[in-house]
Amino acid sequence: MSKPLVIALSKGRILKETLPLLAAAGIEPTESLSESRKLLFDTTLDDVKLIVIRATDVPTYVQLGAADIGVAGKDVLLEHGAKGLYEPLDLNISRCRLMTAGVAGKQPGTSRRRVATKFVHTAKRYYASMGIQAEIIKLYGAMELAPLMDLADEIVDIVDTGNTLKANGMEPRELIADISTRLVVNKASMTMQHQRLKPLIKRMAQAVEARRERQEENA
Amino acid sequence: MTIADRWLLPDGIDEVLPPQALRMETLRRGLLDLYQRWGYELVVPPPAEFLDSLLTGVGSDLELQTFKLTDQLSGRMMGLSADATPQVARMDAHSLVRPGPSRLCYCVNALRATADQYQGGRNPLQVGIELFGHAGIEADLEIVRLALESLSYAGARDIHLAFGHIGIYRVLIEQAQLDEIAEQQLFEAIERKSYSEIDALLATVEMPSALRDVLQRLPRLHGGIEVLDEARATLADLPEEVEQQLAQLEQLAHCISNEYPGVSLYLDLTELRGYEYHTGVVFAAYVPGYGQALVKGGRYDHTGRAFGRSRPATGCSLELKMLASLEEQQPAHDGIWAPAVNDSQLAALVQQLRHQGERVVNALPHQSTGPVDHRCNRELVQEDGEWQVKELT
């Protein structure tokens, strides 16, 4: 095999939940990802390499063909635009919701709405689709602080349990999208390597299904 | 103004330096000669046209890509050509008006308002072929063959050819009669092969169950030539038109795999690239190491209607800068170095050598670089009053 298959994985929580699914498809890193400072890893398969990068970089790597496939949250894909990528598999992990939120009990006024978020494009598209003129303020973290300090009227952010919102006197408002982690594939790689990729995706899909069934049994 | 402001090029705009420029020019000539031998006549589309003619029936992608300016003579909006295809279609429909099939080729510097990292940034050098006036599969086949010839001429090895047929999805979605929003959502989900979203969407809309079944399975049908058999085996009650479209794909795939056994085939029954203007068979060619297609093409019947003549049309285009990067080798040291001596005999010999096709570089007095820096492997030296070509020592 001339060129190894490169899989781009998102750092952090998603990574931990992705590895068992990859293992089910016969791909395991030869060393512990969390204990190493390396970014490029060999796997039990000679012709498959893993790279571990920031979640927001995954669609870029896959889109430009530097990685053949990747694992990224739908929130990241929506924000990136992810044009020209395939999203053949919902890994059904790291599920959460992308929502608007504001200070509890305080209704947004009629004037131009100020929205703090790191999902700039997604927020812009969402408010436009709702017919609301919004001014987007890009922040990199601690969104909940923005309405409290009167930097913004609303925020757009990932809501998991809603505890952080509650602790800061805020409430979730509108649902923008249900989020889960997706397997993404570069279009050129799908064309040229479909004989390797299709079975790989199928085995991962089986692992996702088996995992879902186990969870249902436990519930 | 800092120094950087003076040399910095705009985003996505690039220049081509030696040796790449020569490589591109050689390719350009070679490809145009190739097209000439296949009966394609050269046209030169204008660099700017009125927007109305540039953007007729081509879809919103191209509209975004087009630089716009006001024509101060007529007060109308003009656009800089971002893609020569609609221009060549206009030339065929309005300027040439030929009775039979017409084969045209071109090579133009396009300018794009938005950059595409792989297709030459914002100033791609686009070379292409278009075949007007024949609706049959023979025309598509000819374009695919010539696209493959172009690629191998440029030095591409291990070519992967992807086929699709825009008509299949068009027929099915028309039957589904979805509302505009649902159709748009389904289109985007299929384009991304997001099976979970496709299934969820189809479950919420009203349609005959046989059609739902087809729309659910079709996006999963992609891969080698065997997907056509899979399609036949798993899709029941296909509309007559779709059966014919599958047969067209099959015929194309078989012809190409017989004629070009080294080319790997890939079929995707829901390929939707260029949905806004393509009408039939579409194809793209990939080679390893490139994350995007090197050739894109397909059928776009009736673009000429807006110019007064509706014609079947198919064609493809390539980006020369990307194509030239396929074989990046250092050019040979093959020149002859002529010393900076004012001698009529020497001048005559230099002239004669150049007529024979040799590359002769004249040295300038006191220059600090030597023959090797100018890719010379020989030099002119005077022995016994006679100028002779000698190997460099």
XYZ file of C-alpha atoms in Angstrom:
612
model
C 0.000 0.000 0.000
C 1.583 3.238 -1.129
C -0.024 5.898 1.028
C -1.352 5.092 4.512
C -4.933 5.893 5.426
C -4.958 8.872 7.793
C -7.688 9.228 10.406
C -8.062 12.613 12.150
C -9.441 12.419 15.682
C -10.767 15.253 17.837
C -8.880 15.762 21.095
C -10.684 15.569 24.414
C -13.892 13.888 25.427
C -14.834 12.743 21.923
C -11.505 10.929 21.602
C -12.163 8.668 24.579
C -15.505 7.580 23.185
C -14.220 7.186 19.630
C -11.423 4.733 20.379
C -13.673 1.743 21.249
C -15.533 2.248 17.946
C -12.263 2.286 16.018
C -11.115 -0.783 17.932
C -14.266 -2.559 16.804
C -13.172 -1.841 13.239
C -9.785 -3.387 14.022
C -7.864 -0.138 14.464
C -6.038 0.443 17.739
C -3.177 2.847 18.427
C 0.070 1.050 19.272
C 0.665 3.374 22.225
C -1.531 5.287 24.626
C -2.778 8.493 23.008
C -3.294 10.312 26.291
C 0.168 9.655 27.718
C 2.132 10.730 24.691
C 2.925 14.197 23.469
C 3.067 12.909 19.921
C 0.482 14.020 17.384
C 0.895 11.274 14.806
C 0.375 7.655 15.879
C 0.884 4.226 14.348
C -1.875 1.675 14.698
C -2.174 -2.082 14.778
C -2.775 -1.849 11.030
C 0.394 -0.962 9.104
C -1.356 1.212 6.586
C -3.503 3.240 8.988
C -2.213 6.256 10.953
C -4.013 8.378 13.519
C -3.604 12.087 14.085
C -5.008 13.754 17.177
C -5.878 17.409 16.679
C -8.230 20.116 17.898
C -11.829 19.323 17.026
C -12.202 22.515 14.987
C -9.259 21.503 12.774
C -10.673 18.089 11.840
C -12.965 19.262 8.990
C -10.100 21.333 7.542
C -7.708 18.356 7.490
C -10.311 16.111 5.881
C -11.598 18.697 3.425
C -8.135 19.414 2.066
C -7.264 15.728 1.925
C -4.462 15.834 4.535
C -6.539 13.219 6.367
C -8.788 10.724 4.582
C -11.394 10.433 7.294
C -12.078 12.199 10.565
C -14.228 12.281 13.643
C -15.856 15.585 14.549
C -18.903 16.988 16.313
C -21.825 18.202 14.236
C -21.406 21.604 15.927
C -17.908 21.895 14.470
C -19.090 20.727 11.043
C -21.968 23.219 10.990
C -19.644 26.063 11.908
C -16.958 25.036 9.415
C -19.430 24.627 6.560
C -17.787 21.283 5.747
C -18.384 21.642 2.024
C -17.431 18.669 -0.086
C -17.254 16.234 2.818
C -19.246 13.072 3.299
C -20.822 12.398 6.693
C -21.796 8.773 6.299
C -21.999 7.755 9.940
C -23.510 9.238 13.082
C -21.329 7.803 15.859
C -24.042 8.623 18.361
C -21.541 9.783 20.979
C -21.095 13.115 22.811
C -24.721 13.988 22.187
C -25.801 17.484 23.170
C -27.749 20.435 21.827
C -26.721 23.696 20.222
C -29.019 26.316 21.731
C -29.588 29.960 22.331
C -29.669 31.014 25.984
C -30.220 34.194 27.961
C -30.628 35.549 31.450
C -33.525 33.708 33.150
C -36.789 35.614 33.034
C -35.438 38.440 30.911
C -36.979 38.636 27.439
C -34.819 39.991 24.638
C -35.857 43.484 23.556
C -36.853 44.549 20.065
C -33.646 46.387 19.277
C -30.701 44.781 17.492
C -29.872 41.643 19.434
C -26.280 41.174 20.606
C -25.232 37.522 20.578
C -22.012 36.180 22.071
C -20.770 32.873 20.682
C -17.853 30.946 19.277
C -20.182 29.546 16.599
C -20.174 32.747 14.546
C -21.363 31.408 11.190
C -23.946 29.089 12.677
C -25.383 31.878 14.839
C -25.481 34.303 11.916
C -27.337 31.780 9.762
C -29.721 30.838 12.557
C -30.791 34.366 13.494
C -31.153 35.347 9.839
C -33.398 32.325 9.263
C -35.530 33.426 12.229
C -35.840 36.937 10.833
C -33.902 38.449 13.717
C -31.277 41.110 13.118
C -28.393 40.011 15.305
C -24.966 41.398 16.002
C -22.568 38.516 16.585
C -19.755 38.905 19.111
C -17.022 36.305 18.807
C -15.817 34.899 22.123
C -13.570 31.926 22.795
C -14.987 30.721 26.100
C -17.138 31.336 29.182
C -20.106 32.468 27.085
C -22.353 32.509 30.157
C -20.478 35.521 31.427
C -21.335 37.722 28.453
C -25.039 38.412 29.254
C -24.242 38.841 32.965
C -21.694 41.561 32.176
C -24.076 43.085 29.632
C -21.718 42.316 26.777
C -24.516 40.464 24.979
C -28.271 39.825 25.189
C -28.067 36.154 24.287
C -25.501 33.453 23.721
C -25.332 30.522 21.322
C -23.575 27.549 22.860
C -23.506 23.813 23.412
C -25.906 22.743 26.164
C -25.329 19.362 27.766
C -26.959 19.163 31.199
C -27.776 22.872 31.452
C -26.091 23.066 34.851
C -23.576 25.745 33.890
C -26.407 27.904 32.572
C -28.447 27.439 35.720
C -25.496 28.184 37.990
C -25.129 31.531 36.227
C -28.799 32.468 36.385
C -29.459 31.720 32.718
C -32.002 29.632 30.847
C -31.832 27.732 27.546
C -34.179 29.183 24.905
C -34.348 27.928 21.327
C -32.894 24.692 19.931
C -30.691 25.336 16.895
C -29.571 21.772 16.253
C -29.197 18.400 17.911
C -25.504 17.611 18.007
C -23.696 14.308 17.875
C -20.327 13.137 16.655
C -19.964 12.234 12.989
C -17.538 10.283 10.890
C -16.487 12.479 7.959
C -14.808 11.323 4.752
C -12.896 13.232 2.089
C -14.613 12.937 -1.275
C -11.431 12.142 -3.209
C -10.502 9.472 -0.654
C -13.957 7.912 -0.938
C -13.494 7.765 -4.709
C -10.006 6.329 -4.662
C -10.132 4.173 -1.535
C -13.731 2.984 -1.391
C -12.561 -0.619 -1.240
C -10.896 0.065 2.121
C -13.263 2.712 3.433
C -16.636 1.067 2.865
C -15.847 -2.045 4.982
C -14.273 0.189 7.650
C -17.381 2.373 7.844
C -19.587 -0.698 7.918
C -17.716 -2.207 10.864
C -17.867 1.064 12.758
C -21.601 1.311 12.006
C -22.046 -2.184 13.470
C -20.131 -1.118 16.575
C -22.327 1.975 16.937
C -25.436 -0.168 16.605
C -24.176 -2.742 19.138
C -23.369 0.055 21.568
C -26.844 1.544 21.174
C -28.464 -1.825 21.822
C -26.374 -2.318 24.968
C -27.390 1.099 26.231
C -31.047 0.340 25.610
C -30.776 -2.915 27.511
C -29.197 -1.149 30.451
C -31.797 1.602 30.467
C 3.372 51.867 3.208
C 5.588 49.081 4.490
C 7.715 46.887 2.267
C 5.220 44.019 2.703
C 2.445 46.122 1.147
C 4.507 46.424 -1.998
C 5.215 42.764 -2.678
C 2.175 41.130 -1.103
C -0.238 39.578 -3.594
C -3.979 39.543 -2.893
C -5.388 36.399 -1.234
C -5.599 33.500 -3.631
C -3.804 35.331 -6.468
C -0.502 33.854 -7.482
C 2.253 34.231 -10.018
C 4.068 31.419 -11.789
C 7.855 31.368 -11.858
C 10.402 29.303 -13.769
C 10.559 26.396 -14.212
C 6.844 25.921 -13.493
C 5.798 28.589 -16.001
C 7.510 26.772 -18.838
C 6.063 23.475 -17.712
C 2.582 25.038 -17.798
C 3.144 26.575 -21.202
C 4.418 23.277 -22.617
C 1.349 21.569 -21.206
C -0.962 24.235 -22.607
C 0.489 23.859 -26.098
C 0.477 20.078 -25.891
C -3.127 19.916 -24.731
C -4.373 22.363 -27.367
C -2.503 20.358 -30.029
C -4.126 17.194 -28.681
C -7.576 18.778 -28.887
C -6.803 20.025 -32.397
C -6.027 16.432 -33.427
C -9.375 15.325 -32.009
C -11.165 17.957 -34.097
C -11.704 20.587 -31.412
C -11.383 24.177 -32.616
C -9.840 26.834 -30.466
C -11.961 29.768 -29.274
C -10.913 32.680 -27.074
C -13.744 33.783 -24.790
C -13.554 37.447 -23.697
C -12.202 38.208 -20.207
C -15.293 40.276 -19.325
C -18.933 40.195 -20.410
C -22.225 41.668 -19.323
C -23.478 39.872 -16.240
C -26.735 38.967 -17.948
C -24.941 36.769 -20.440
C -22.320 35.410 -18.027
C -24.757 34.272 -15.387
C -27.618 32.852 -17.403
C -28.686 29.474 -16.096
C -25.458 28.677 -14.312
C -26.515 28.694 -10.664
C -25.647 30.720 -7.619
C -22.180 29.221 -7.052
C -20.819 30.885 -10.167
C -22.618 34.118 -9.349
C -20.710 34.301 -6.045
C -17.459 33.504 -7.818
C -17.818 36.275 -10.369
C -16.065 39.616 -9.883
C -18.454 42.407 -10.858
C -17.835 45.895 -12.150
C -19.799 48.631 -13.877
C -19.274 49.242 -17.577
C -18.906 53.019 -17.664
C -19.784 53.130 -21.359
C -23.187 51.464 -21.102
C -23.946 51.752 -17.388
C -24.567 48.007 -17.290
C -23.008 45.495 -14.906
C -20.130 43.441 -16.232
C -18.540 40.349 -14.787
C -15.036 38.952 -15.161
C -15.073 35.437 -16.505
C -14.852 32.963 -13.616
C -15.615 29.916 -15.784
C -15.407 29.831 -19.560
C -18.051 27.116 -20.059
C -21.153 29.367 -20.241
C -19.246 31.734 -22.507
C -18.338 28.946 -24.897
C -21.990 27.809 -24.810
C -22.998 31.333 -25.796
C -20.448 31.338 -28.636
C -21.842 28.044 -29.913
C -25.464 29.134 -29.641
C -25.189 32.683 -30.875
C -21.866 33.482 -32.556
C -21.242 30.280 -34.492
C -24.714 28.762 -35.073
C -23.421 25.643 -36.800
C -25.832 23.103 -38.241
C -24.186 19.935 -36.906
C -22.186 19.027 -33.823
C -19.573 21.554 -32.874
C -16.372 20.824 -30.969
C -14.662 23.722 -29.223
C -11.677 24.063 -26.904
C -10.171 26.975 -24.983
C -7.485 27.995 -22.513
C -8.177 31.115 -20.471
C -7.046 32.950 -17.384
C -10.150 33.094 -15.204
C -10.588 35.323 -12.168
C -12.654 34.296 -9.182
C -14.021 36.381 -6.347
C -13.747 33.440 -3.956
C -10.653 31.283 -3.784
C -10.636 27.564 -4.248
C -7.430 26.219 -2.745
C -7.187 23.389 -5.211
C -8.509 24.872 -8.427
C -5.847 27.509 -8.958
C -6.888 29.897 -6.179
C -8.545 33.046 -7.502
C -6.718 33.083 -10.827
C -6.988 29.607 -12.303
C -5.722 28.855 -15.794
C -8.644 26.926 -17.152
C -8.345 24.648 -20.165
C -11.374 22.821 -21.451
C -13.273 21.079 -24.223
C -16.963 21.300 -25.088
C -19.008 19.226 -27.518
C -22.354 20.702 -28.606
C -25.177 19.266 -30.647
C -25.255 15.578 -29.717
C -27.448 14.220 -26.932
C -26.274 10.595 -27.146
C -23.827 8.786 -24.917
C -21.219 8.865 -27.726
C -20.552 12.533 -26.982
C -20.076 11.893 -23.253
C -17.783 9.002 -24.075
C -15.655 11.171 -26.361
C -15.269 13.835 -23.679
C -14.291 11.249 -21.052
C -11.764 9.667 -23.405
C -10.215 13.020 -24.203
C -10.144 13.947 -20.501
C -8.216 10.735 -19.798
C -5.850 11.438 -22.699
C -5.244 14.932 -21.279
C -4.422 13.514 -17.870
C -2.004 10.919 -19.142
C -0.375 13.557 -21.346
C 0.166 15.632 -18.201
C 1.843 12.659 -16.546
C -0.974 11.411 -14.300
C -0.644 7.793 -13.180
C -3.113 5.680 -11.277
C -6.183 7.629 -12.414
C -9.497 7.140 -10.619
C -12.550 8.096 -12.625
C -15.836 8.843 -10.838
C -19.149 8.730 -12.686
C -22.526 10.001 -11.641
C -25.814 10.905 -13.316
C -27.605 14.051 -12.176
C -30.736 12.919 -14.034
C -31.400 10.037 -11.630
C -31.928 12.301 -8.619
C -33.806 14.845 -10.738
C -36.400 12.290 -11.879
C -36.889 10.841 -8.401
C -37.141 14.140 -6.557
C -39.691 15.370 -9.072
C -41.848 12.353 -8.325
C -41.476 12.895 -4.586
C -43.128 16.344 -4.810
C -41.631 17.629 -1.590
C -42.061 21.188 -0.416
C -39.142 23.493 -1.053
C -37.627 23.319 2.441
C -37.821 19.534 2.726
C -36.341 19.163 -0.746
C -33.450 21.454 0.133
C -32.785 19.554 3.364
C -32.907 16.208 1.602
C -30.589 17.494 -1.112
C -28.014 18.636 1.440
C -28.245 15.393 3.395
C -27.766 13.313 0.241
C -24.922 15.528 -0.913
C -23.163 14.794 2.388
C -24.212 11.128 2.359
C -25.483 11.706 5.871
C -27.492 8.514 6.111
C -28.911 9.203 9.558
C -30.286 12.544 8.361
C -31.598 11.092 5.100
C -33.489 8.375 6.968
C -34.856 10.823 9.534
C -36.015 13.258 6.848
C -37.640 10.610 4.684
C -39.503 9.267 7.711
C -41.200 12.626 8.229
C -42.430 13.320 4.691
C -45.364 11.877 2.760
C -44.488 9.842 -0.319
C -45.206 6.433 -1.851
C -43.292 3.796 0.117
C -41.604 2.390 -3.007
C -40.160 5.817 -3.783
C -39.067 6.321 -0.183
C -37.307 2.995 -0.347
C -35.437 4.028 -3.505
C -34.452 7.415 -2.084
C -33.194 5.696 1.040
C -31.094 3.083 -0.751
C -29.777 5.117 -3.651
C -27.341 7.306 -1.654
C -25.783 4.099 -0.299
C -25.044 2.888 -3.801
C -21.522 4.023 -4.534
C -18.335 2.123 -5.215
C -16.939 0.026 -8.048
C -18.829 -0.984 -11.180
C -20.688 -3.606 -9.118
C -23.018 -0.921 -7.721
C -24.973 -1.055 -10.975
C -25.820 -4.706 -10.359
C -26.568 -3.861 -6.746
C -28.913 -1.126 -7.946
C -30.750 -3.545 -10.207
C -30.991 -6.129 -7.453
C -32.175 -3.859 -4.667
C -34.204 -1.146 -6.384
C -37.593 -2.344 -7.528
C -40.074 -0.464 -9.728
C -37.663 2.180 -10.946
C -39.132 4.766 -13.302
C -38.422 3.966 -16.951
C -36.232 7.067 -17.233
C -34.017 6.022 -14.340
C -33.592 2.552 -15.870
C -32.334 4.243 -19.031
C -29.976 6.474 -17.080
C -28.529 3.460 -15.279
C -28.089 1.753 -18.655
C -26.201 4.836 -19.910
C -23.868 4.726 -16.934
C -23.323 1.033 -17.472
C -22.463 1.532 -21.135
C -20.008 4.309 -20.291
C -18.389 2.321 -17.512
C -17.974 -0.766 -19.674
C -16.508 1.157 -22.601
C -14.019 2.968 -20.412
C -12.963 -0.112 -18.460
C -12.377 -1.990 -21.729
C -10.399 0.792 -23.343
C -8.510 1.982 -20.281
C -7.930 -1.087 -18.079
C -5.480 0.907 -15.913
C -8.138 3.421 -14.865
C -10.068 2.608 -11.669
C -13.792 3.274 -11.880
C -16.061 4.578 -9.156
C -19.781 5.136 -9.518
C -21.946 7.228 -7.262
C -25.640 7.110 -8.106
C -26.365 10.250 -6.092
C -23.428 12.424 -7.119
C -24.922 15.932 -7.011
C -21.964 18.157 -7.923
C -23.096 20.956 -10.212
C -26.774 20.070 -9.744
C -27.768 23.605 -10.689
C -26.560 23.316 -14.285
C -25.663 19.695 -15.027
C -28.394 17.604 -16.640
C -26.997 14.120 -17.249
C -23.807 12.111 -16.884
C -21.168 13.840 -14.762
C -17.625 12.698 -14.123
C -14.500 13.677 -12.234
C -10.987 12.273 -12.269
C -8.746 11.947 -9.240
C -5.148 10.900 -8.701
C -3.522 9.916 -5.395
C -1.975 12.800 -3.501
C -4.602 15.307 -4.609
C -7.539 15.902 -2.270
C -9.692 17.266 -5.083
C -10.582 16.305 -8.632
C -8.141 17.172 -11.451
C -10.839 17.091 -14.132
C -14.511 17.871 -13.712
C -17.043 17.534 -16.441
C -20.449 16.427 -17.532
C -23.556 17.124 -19.530
C -25.266 20.519 -19.359
C -27.918 20.443 -22.085
C -29.864 23.555 -23.057
C -27.611 26.209 -21.493
C -27.703 27.749 -24.976
C -31.480 28.271 -24.763
C -31.031 31.690 -23.179
C -28.959 32.728 -26.188
C -31.579 31.672 -28.709
C -30.522 28.111 -29.432
C -31.087 25.165 -27.164
C -28.428 22.523 -27.762
C -27.303 19.319 -26.101
C -23.905 19.974 -24.568
C -21.198 18.126 -22.694
C -17.626 18.981 -21.773
C -14.979 19.165 -19.113
C -12.281 21.440 -17.818
C -8.913 21.174 -16.116
C -6.823 23.627 -14.148
C -3.360 23.954 -15.663
C -1.453 25.045 -12.557
C -2.630 21.986 -10.679
C -2.036 19.785 -13.709
C 1.504 21.124 -14.091
C 2.298 20.085 -10.533
C 1.818 16.410 -11.458
C 5.332 16.127 -12.810
C 7.490 18.551 -10.961
C 10.959 17.849 -12.174
C 13.866 20.176 -12.509
C 14.382 21.165 -16.135
C 17.472 19.727 -17.780
C 20.786 21.541 -18.058
C 20.740 21.621 -21.829
C 21.875 25.092 -22.879
C 24.971 26.482 -24.559
C 26.870 29.333 -22.932
C 28.202 32.033 -25.258
C 30.918 34.218 -23.730
C 30.610 38.008 -23.681
C 32.868 38.572 -26.651
C 32.082 40.962 -29.465
C 32.896 38.802 -32.498
C 30.857 38.527 -35.684
C 31.832 34.881 -36.174
C 30.585 34.043 -32.716
C 27.364 35.969 -33.321
C 26.770 34.073 -36.554
C 27.354 30.710 -34.885
C 24.982 31.604 -32.041
C 22.359 32.553 -34.596
C 22.868 29.278 -36.437
C 22.655 27.185 -33.261
C 19.415 28.920 -32.274
C 17.971 28.174 -35.703
C 18.763 24.513 -35.082
C 16.641 24.710 -31.938
C 19.443 25.002 -29.371
C 19.033 27.175 -26.306
C 21.942 29.623 -26.300
C 22.474 32.023 -23.401
C 24.589 35.084 -24.143
C 26.836 36.064 -21.265
C 26.923 39.763 -20.367
C 30.191 41.513 -19.514
C 31.354 41.060 -15.907
C 28.304 39.071 -14.874
C 28.618 37.299 -11.558
C 26.890 34.031 -12.503
C 28.251 31.295 -14.722
C 26.996 28.733 -17.257
C 25.735 26.251 -14.648
C 23.521 28.915 -13.027
C 21.837 29.365 -16.396
C 21.270 25.659 -16.958
C 23.989 25.240 -19.580
C 25.918 22.015 -20.092
C 28.070 23.251 -22.974
C 29.917 26.413 -23.880
C 31.297 28.124 -26.951
C 35.069 28.322 -26.924
C 37.532 29.636 -29.458
C 40.228 27.211 -30.576
C 42.694 28.182 -33.290
C 40.459 31.079 -34.299
C 37.429 28.791 -34.694
C 34.410 28.894 -32.367
C 33.336 25.462 -31.197
C 30.757 23.935 -28.863
C 32.480 22.106 -26.005
C 31.159 20.176 -23.073
C 31.532 22.134 -19.851
C 34.458 20.937 -17.822
